[in-house]
Amino acid sequence: SLTDSYCPDYLREKIFELVRRHNQLLLGGKTLHALVCGAQFNTLHLRNCSNLKDHDLQMIAPSLPRLSCLDISHCGYLTDTGVAAVLRGCSSLTSLTCESLVRVTGEESFASNASSGAKDCLSGLRSLSVSGCSMLQDSAVQAAWQRALSLSTLDLSSC
């Protein structure tokens, strides 16, 4: 099985890329967890994965301690809950792309994450793109800006 410790990371990454490219509708829930659990990904592109939900991110984020770059753009079911799970669980994150997440306001994910007691992953972000997140609140952007001490790129286009 893909969650087996005998499955080398390079093979798991190749399988993951094939599934993502050829049938994004399958990617979510158990399939995503099986591919990601135990892997040592540095970069993960989940853009346009139409079945990706908050619960999926809550489940996989803690198992991605080396993840530095994540793209969850255009995943229509995601809300602040999923983004907050990423910020709590992915402790090495330096680049987060979450474009056109129309259900994200930023209040739970960017504004209140610091008070959760978890490591503030925003402080290590160098790049944040929330382009097209039309529900994003000004207060959340301000909170993210204040806490993202290493931020060198911020994309707020079409917000």
PDB file of C-alpha atoms in Angstrom:
ATOM      1  CA  SER A   1       0.000   0.000   0.000  1.00  0.00           C
ATOM      2  CA  LEU A   2       1.064   3.608  -0.499  1.00  0.00           C
ATOM      3  CA  THR A   3       1.100   4.253   3.224  1.00  0.00           C
ATOM      4  CA  ASP A   4       3.603   1.457   3.688  1.00  0.00           C
ATOM      5  CA  SER A   5       7.006   2.622   4.933  1.00  0.00           C
ATOM      6  CA  TYR A   6       8.587   0.603   2.125  1.00  0.00           C
ATOM      7  CA  CYS A   7       7.189   2.887  -0.571  1.00  0.00           C
ATOM      8  CA  PRO A   8      10.073   5.232  -1.478  1.00  0.00           C
ATOM      9  CA  ASP A   9       9.274   8.945  -1.552  1.00  0.00           C
ATOM     10  CA  TYR A  10      10.279   9.320  -5.203  1.00  0.00           C
ATOM     11  CA  LEU A  11       7.792   6.604  -6.227  1.00  0.00           C
ATOM     12  CA  ARG A  12       5.050   8.059  -4.073  1.00  0.00           C
ATOM     13  CA  GLU A  13       5.666  11.493  -5.648  1.00  0.00           C
ATOM     14  CA  LYS A  14       5.433  10.056  -9.177  1.00  0.00           C
ATOM     15  CA  ILE A  15       2.185   8.231  -8.398  1.00  0.00           C
ATOM     16  CA  PHE A  16       0.778  11.339  -6.748  1.00  0.00           C
ATOM     17  CA  GLU A  17       1.638  13.474  -9.794  1.00  0.00           C
ATOM     18  CA  LEU A  18       0.007  10.967 -12.174  1.00  0.00           C
ATOM     19  CA  VAL A  19      -3.209  10.860 -10.156  1.00  0.00           C
ATOM     20  CA  ARG A  20      -3.273  14.652  -9.861  1.00  0.00           C
ATOM     21  CA  ARG A  21      -2.669  15.228 -13.557  1.00  0.00           C
ATOM     22  CA  HIS A  22      -5.000  12.623 -14.975  1.00  0.00           C
ATOM     23  CA  ASN A  23      -7.953  12.603 -12.659  1.00  0.00           C
ATOM     24  CA  GLN A  24      -8.152  15.420 -10.184  1.00  0.00           C
ATOM     25  CA  LEU A  25     -11.691  14.445  -9.292  1.00  0.00           C
ATOM     26  CA  LEU A  26     -10.344  11.344  -7.552  1.00  0.00           C
ATOM     27  CA  LEU A  27      -7.955  13.328  -5.410  1.00  0.00           C
ATOM     28  CA  GLY A  28      -9.400  13.949  -1.997  1.00  0.00           C
ATOM     29  CA  GLY A  29     -10.221  12.015   1.128  1.00  0.00           C
ATOM     30  CA  LYS A  30      -8.630   8.580   1.391  1.00  0.00           C
ATOM     31  CA  THR A  31      -6.728   8.815  -1.904  1.00  0.00           C
ATOM     32  CA  LEU A  32      -5.019  12.040  -0.890  1.00  0.00           C
ATOM     33  CA  HIS A  33      -4.254  10.760   2.592  1.00  0.00           C
ATOM     34  CA  ALA A  34      -2.759   7.538   1.238  1.00  0.00           C
ATOM     35  CA  LEU A  35      -0.492   9.440  -1.144  1.00  0.00           C
ATOM     36  CA  VAL A  36       0.652  12.087   1.315  1.00  0.00           C
ATOM     37  CA  CYS A  37       0.813  10.259   4.645  1.00  0.00           C
ATOM     38  CA  GLY A  38       4.423   9.589   5.545  1.00  0.00           C
ATOM     39  CA  ALA A  39       5.820  11.312   2.443  1.00  0.00           C
ATOM     40  CA  GLN A  40       8.497  13.971   2.800  1.00  0.00           C
ATOM     41  CA  PHE A  41       7.205  16.448   0.232  1.00  0.00           C
ATOM     42  CA  ASN A  42       8.798  19.870  -0.040  1.00  0.00           C
ATOM     43  CA  THR A  43       6.295  21.092  -2.631  1.00  0.00           C
ATOM     44  CA  LEU A  44       2.686  20.079  -3.106  1.00  0.00           C
ATOM     45  CA  HIS A  45       0.391  21.389  -5.848  1.00  0.00           C
ATOM     46  CA  LEU A  46      -3.290  20.683  -5.228  1.00  0.00           C
ATOM     47  CA  ARG A  47      -4.562  23.428  -7.546  1.00  0.00           C
ATOM     48  CA  ASN A  48      -7.991  22.720  -9.062  1.00  0.00           C
ATOM     49  CA  CYS A  49      -8.575  19.578  -7.012  1.00  0.00           C
ATOM     50  CA  SER A  50     -12.340  19.879  -7.014  1.00  0.00           C
ATOM     51  CA  ASN A  51     -12.922  17.273  -4.276  1.00  0.00           C
ATOM     52  CA  LEU A  52     -10.460  18.762  -1.782  1.00  0.00           C
ATOM     53  CA  LYS A  53     -12.211  19.713   1.455  1.00  0.00           C
ATOM     54  CA  ASP A  54     -11.225  21.250   4.786  1.00  0.00           C
ATOM     55  CA  HIS A  55     -11.257  17.845   6.438  1.00  0.00           C
ATOM     56  CA  ASP A  56      -8.647  16.590   3.955  1.00  0.00           C
ATOM     57  CA  LEU A  57      -6.267  19.412   4.831  1.00  0.00           C
ATOM     58  CA  GLN A  58      -6.888  18.897   8.546  1.00  0.00           C
ATOM     59  CA  MET A  59      -5.978  15.242   8.095  1.00  0.00           C
ATOM     60  CA  ILE A  60      -2.799  15.657   6.006  1.00  0.00           C
ATOM     61  CA  ALA A  61      -1.258  18.928   7.245  1.00  0.00           C
ATOM     62  CA  PRO A  62       0.246  17.486  10.450  1.00  0.00           C
ATOM     63  CA  SER A  63       2.015  14.788   8.407  1.00  0.00           C
ATOM     64  CA  LEU A  64       3.815  17.353   6.213  1.00  0.00           C
ATOM     65  CA  PRO A  65       6.490  18.875   8.468  1.00  0.00           C
ATOM     66  CA  ARG A  66       8.940  19.466   5.587  1.00  0.00           C
ATOM     67  CA  LEU A  67       6.434  21.079   3.247  1.00  0.00           C
ATOM     68  CA  SER A  68       7.716  24.486   2.178  1.00  0.00           C
ATOM     69  CA  CYS A  69       5.491  25.268  -0.813  1.00  0.00           C
ATOM     70  CA  LEU A  70       1.744  24.578  -1.111  1.00  0.00           C
ATOM     71  CA  ASP A  71      -0.761  25.538  -3.801  1.00  0.00           C
ATOM     72  CA  ILE A  72      -4.431  24.998  -2.929  1.00  0.00           C
ATOM     73  CA  SER A  73      -5.851  27.471  -5.451  1.00  0.00           C
ATOM     74  CA  HIS A  74      -9.251  27.011  -7.091  1.00  0.00           C
ATOM     75  CA  CYS A  75     -10.395  24.318  -4.645  1.00  0.00           C
ATOM     76  CA  GLY A  76     -13.981  25.464  -4.317  1.00  0.00           C
ATOM     77  CA  TYR A  77     -14.899  23.647  -1.106  1.00  0.00           C
ATOM     78  CA  LEU A  78     -12.064  25.043   1.019  1.00  0.00           C
ATOM     79  CA  THR A  79     -12.804  27.545   3.772  1.00  0.00           C
ATOM     80  CA  ASP A  80     -10.806  29.231   6.528  1.00  0.00           C
ATOM     81  CA  THR A  81     -10.873  25.953   8.435  1.00  0.00           C
ATOM     82  CA  GLY A  82      -8.704  24.226   5.824  1.00  0.00           C
ATOM     83  CA  VAL A  83      -6.298  27.145   5.447  1.00  0.00           C
ATOM     84  CA  ALA A  84      -5.950  27.375   9.243  1.00  0.00           C
ATOM     85  CA  ALA A  85      -5.149  23.641   9.376  1.00  0.00           C
ATOM     86  CA  VAL A  86      -2.325  24.201   6.886  1.00  0.00           C
ATOM     87  CA  LEU A  87      -0.949  27.132   8.869  1.00  0.00           C
ATOM     88  CA  ARG A  88      -1.032  25.097  12.080  1.00  0.00           C
ATOM     89  CA  GLY A  89       0.266  21.833  10.647  1.00  0.00           C
ATOM     90  CA  CYS A  90       2.879  22.712   8.038  1.00  0.00           C
ATOM     91  CA  SER A  91       5.627  24.149  10.218  1.00  0.00           C
ATOM     92  CA  SER A  92       8.173  24.699   7.396  1.00  0.00           C
ATOM     93  CA  LEU A  93       5.843  26.515   5.009  1.00  0.00           C
ATOM     94  CA  THR A  94       7.484  29.429   3.159  1.00  0.00           C
ATOM     95  CA  SER A  95       5.121  29.790   0.201  1.00  0.00           C
ATOM     96  CA  LEU A  96       1.321  29.516   0.252  1.00  0.00           C
ATOM     97  CA  THR A  97      -0.793  30.015  -2.843  1.00  0.00           C
ATOM     98  CA  CYS A  98      -4.510  29.982  -2.179  1.00  0.00           C
ATOM     99  CA  GLU A  99      -6.000  31.876  -5.100  1.00  0.00           C
ATOM    100  CA  SER A 100      -9.715  32.083  -5.850  1.00  0.00           C
ATOM    101  CA  LEU A 101     -10.835  30.442  -2.622  1.00  0.00           C
ATOM    102  CA  VAL A 102     -14.180  32.212  -2.621  1.00  0.00           C
ATOM    103  CA  ARG A 103     -15.218  30.867   0.794  1.00  0.00           C
ATOM    104  CA  VAL A 104     -12.131  32.161   2.618  1.00  0.00           C
ATOM    105  CA  THR A 105     -12.524  35.356   4.657  1.00  0.00           C
ATOM    106  CA  GLY A 106      -9.189  35.069   6.436  1.00  0.00           C
ATOM    107  CA  GLU A 107     -10.767  35.677   9.839  1.00  0.00           C
ATOM    108  CA  GLU A 108     -10.228  32.138  11.103  1.00  0.00           C
ATOM    109  CA  SER A 109      -7.102  31.352   9.099  1.00  0.00           C
ATOM    110  CA  PHE A 110      -4.985  34.516   9.087  1.00  0.00           C
ATOM    111  CA  ALA A 111      -6.424  36.642  11.891  1.00  0.00           C
ATOM    112  CA  SER A 112      -7.044  34.130  14.677  1.00  0.00           C
ATOM    113  CA  ASN A 113      -4.391  31.449  14.080  1.00  0.00           C
ATOM    114  CA  ALA A 114      -1.905  33.144  16.431  1.00  0.00           C
ATOM    115  CA  SER A 115      -4.229  32.745  19.402  1.00  0.00           C
ATOM    116  CA  SER A 116      -4.623  28.984  18.857  1.00  0.00           C
ATOM    117  CA  GLY A 117      -1.436  28.166  20.764  1.00  0.00           C
ATOM    118  CA  ALA A 118       0.134  26.496  17.717  1.00  0.00           C
ATOM    119  CA  LYS A 119       3.365  27.650  16.100  1.00  0.00           C
ATOM    120  CA  ASP A 120       2.618  30.698  14.016  1.00  0.00           C
ATOM    121  CA  CYS A 121       3.536  29.458  10.532  1.00  0.00           C
ATOM    122  CA  LEU A 122       2.720  32.845   9.050  1.00  0.00           C
ATOM    123  CA  SER A 123       5.929  34.210  10.552  1.00  0.00           C
ATOM    124  CA  GLY A 124       8.014  32.005   8.219  1.00  0.00           C
ATOM    125  CA  LEU A 125       6.078  32.729   5.017  1.00  0.00           C
ATOM    126  CA  ARG A 126       8.058  34.518   2.315  1.00  0.00           C
ATOM    127  CA  SER A 127       5.319  34.382  -0.323  1.00  0.00           C
ATOM    128  CA  LEU A 128       1.540  34.552   0.085  1.00  0.00           C
ATOM    129  CA  SER A 129      -0.929  34.753  -2.782  1.00  0.00           C
ATOM    130  CA  VAL A 130      -4.614  35.239  -2.042  1.00  0.00           C
ATOM    131  CA  SER A 131      -5.475  36.623  -5.462  1.00  0.00           C
ATOM    132  CA  GLY A 132      -9.154  36.290  -6.284  1.00  0.00           C
ATOM    133  CA  CYS A 133     -10.254  35.534  -2.716  1.00  0.00           C
ATOM    134  CA  SER A 134     -13.217  37.866  -3.007  1.00  0.00           C
ATOM    135  CA  MET A 135     -14.475  37.337   0.568  1.00  0.00           C
ATOM    136  CA  LEU A 136     -11.122  38.180   2.178  1.00  0.00           C
ATOM    137  CA  GLN A 137     -11.551  40.711   4.987  1.00  0.00           C
ATOM    138  CA  ASP A 138      -9.280  43.747   5.375  1.00  0.00           C
ATOM    139  CA  SER A 139      -8.670  42.908   9.038  1.00  0.00           C
ATOM    140  CA  ALA A 140      -7.411  39.447   8.080  1.00  0.00           C
ATOM    141  CA  VAL A 141      -5.004  40.886   5.520  1.00  0.00           C
ATOM    142  CA  GLN A 142      -3.709  43.333   8.122  1.00  0.00           C
ATOM    143  CA  ALA A 143      -3.246  40.543  10.681  1.00  0.00           C
ATOM    144  CA  ALA A 144      -1.395  38.391   8.145  1.00  0.00           C
ATOM    145  CA  TRP A 145       0.840  41.307   7.187  1.00  0.00           C
ATOM    146  CA  GLN A 146       1.743  41.991  10.832  1.00  0.00           C
ATOM    147  CA  ARG A 147       2.516  38.353  11.613  1.00  0.00           C
ATOM    148  CA  ALA A 148       4.270  37.330   8.379  1.00  0.00           C
ATOM    149  CA  LEU A 149       7.639  38.775   9.378  1.00  0.00           C
ATOM    150  CA  SER A 150       9.581  37.219   6.464  1.00  0.00           C
ATOM    151  CA  LEU A 151       7.048  38.085   3.759  1.00  0.00           C
ATOM    152  CA  SER A 152       8.607  39.444   0.583  1.00  0.00           C
ATOM    153  CA  THR A 153       5.754  38.708  -1.861  1.00  0.00           C
ATOM    154  CA  LEU A 154       2.066  39.363  -1.215  1.00  0.00           C
ATOM    155  CA  ASP A 155      -0.459  39.025  -4.040  1.00  0.00           C
ATOM    156  CA  LEU A 156      -3.831  40.612  -3.299  1.00  0.00           C
ATOM    157  CA  SER A 157      -4.933  41.089  -6.905  1.00  0.00           C
ATOM    158  CA  SER A 158      -8.650  40.698  -7.620  1.00  0.00           C
ATOM    159  CA  CYS A 159      -9.596  40.563  -3.942  1.00  0.00           C
TER     160      CYS A 159
END
